[in-house]
Amino acid sequence: MMNALEKIQRQIQWNRLIAVVEEQAQTMIRTAFSTTVREAGDLSAGIFDLQGRMLAQAVTGTPGHVNSMMESVNHFLAKFPAGTMKPGDHYITNDPWLGTGHLHDLTVVTPAFHDGKIVGLFANTAHVIDVGGLGMGPEGRSVFEEGLYIPIVKCFSEGKPNDTFFDFLRAGTRTPAELEGDVYSLCACNDAGARRLAEMMAEFAMAGLDDLAGFIFDSSLTATLAEIAKLPRGAWSSSITSDGYEKPVTLRAKVTAADDHIEVDFAGTDGLSSRGINVPAAYCRAYTCFGLKVVIAPEIPNNWASLSPFHITIPEGCILNAPRPYPVSVRHVVGQLLPDLMMGCLHQAVPDRVVAEGSSCLWNPPLRGGAQVSGQGAELPDFEVITFNSGGTGARATQDGLDGTAFPSGVRTMPVEATENVAPVVFWKKELRADSAGAGKTRGGFGQIMEVGAKGDAEFAINAIFDRVANAPRGRAGGGDGATGWVGLTDETVLRTKGFQTIAKGKRLRLLLPGGGGMGDPTTRDAALVERDVADGLVSPAAAKALYGR
């Protein structure tokens, strides 16, 4: 048994390890080519032991990436055992079923050495702008239409690039320089982590990571089980509906609290779609675990042990367990509803610890232009760009929801200047959307209004991937629903919420992003807070009177 001084030293080493993986993530942000990484932070980074178990993750990153990446390292080890790895090797894949759920996410795994011995593995994932195919959107009817499919292969061998791999990579994308640069960035960030780890191990005279891993896992599991023990015993069911593609899609779940684990069963969830809104199982588990953990054990670091008490059953044939080769490109529009679904269950057990439903699904329109849209008469050079934006989050028990903030994904809103700098587009309007927040004792967060055009009002296209347009974010405990979204043009023409559509010359895209649901009886809201929102132009006088009686 460790004495007090040894425990303190292990805690210091653990904190240092988190600093190492955070520097790993920041290296990627500083060196990435894609704006999705360097501006939005759509990435994850972490360190794993030689059994493929996640020890620590960077604070920077998204749960959809890091929690599914946790599973992916074992797939790499199955093909390339740790004993065969050498310094300077880097391995890569974007297989949706071995990684984070769609082809636009690259996952790189790199061995870390100390004193000539392999001691651990660094892994990261990043969302890149383009991998060819139909582009990021729901239109594909199989994964093979959705882009370049990379199995687990070496992209660097002992520090030397795999030229054949990079030839295929550049040939398979509309943005070859950016994609190749991103791969180099992912490898560089793992190298940065490996260097810092070696320095740390030398400083603490560590021969390996096994003892530290044991301390991290034992501490995390013990703490998580203690939090689970505080829950009432029971089972709670809920459902939530996505707009879907061909028709609405309802997700159903039952959460059961046992003495030493939490069970989630998605029995009754609707079946698979013919288009790319399907969710691979690893991505489903990732956001399910996140939704549970932020309520049950939010202060406990994310690692293999702290996630292990969450047991998840996903029936075959449902939209949350898509098999190969079903299309999965925009799995997030369904998968990012899962934390709201988990909170719908847990609200029945710990109502003061959950939030109301929010916008949830990112509003990240892929925009395209040039000859690939307009043919020989194109007024613009070819471009492909994605911009990340969010509606409002749901209200909390004691605080209002957050405006225009990504939850559960956690990505940052991309500055319009950054997007305008890399593509010939203009953001004519980006502002908070008045009266979009669900009313309540605590109100939801406000959505946004966005108007986007191409330079010179030239023709361009959007691959729409939006949700919460037909199904509003619901309030809880008597709170009002948030406003639904809307997709169309500035002349009030309505567009489809999913799918590739051309925006004619002289026209501009208009997006109304959803607001978050409210919490509690609106008539009990502090009058001063209502007056402040009215004064700020966020709640109209008519809505204040109708909803709050003020």
Coordinates of C-alpha atoms in Angstrom, one line a residue, residues 3 61 70 77 131 158 172-173 189 201 211 216 229 251 331 348 405 543 546:
N3 CA 2.1 5.9 1.8
G61 CA -11.2 18.4 -27.7
M70 CA -10.5 5.3 -26.6
L77 CA -2.6 -2.8 -31.7
V131 CA -11.7 13.5 -48.1
E158 CA 11.0 5.3 -38.6
G172 CA -8.3 11.5 -53.2
T173 CA -9.2 15.0 -52.0
C189 CA 1.6 16.6 -32.2
M201 CA 9.9 10.0 -17.0
D211 CA 2.6 1.9 -11.7
I216 CA -4.9 6.4 -12.2
A229 CA -23.5 4.8 -5.3
L251 CA -34.2 7.4 -30.1
R331 CA -23.6 10.8 -37.8
Q348 CA -36.3 11.5 -13.2
T405 CA -22.5 27.5 -27.6
A543 CA -42.9 37.8 -25.5
A546 CA -47.0 36.5 -23.0

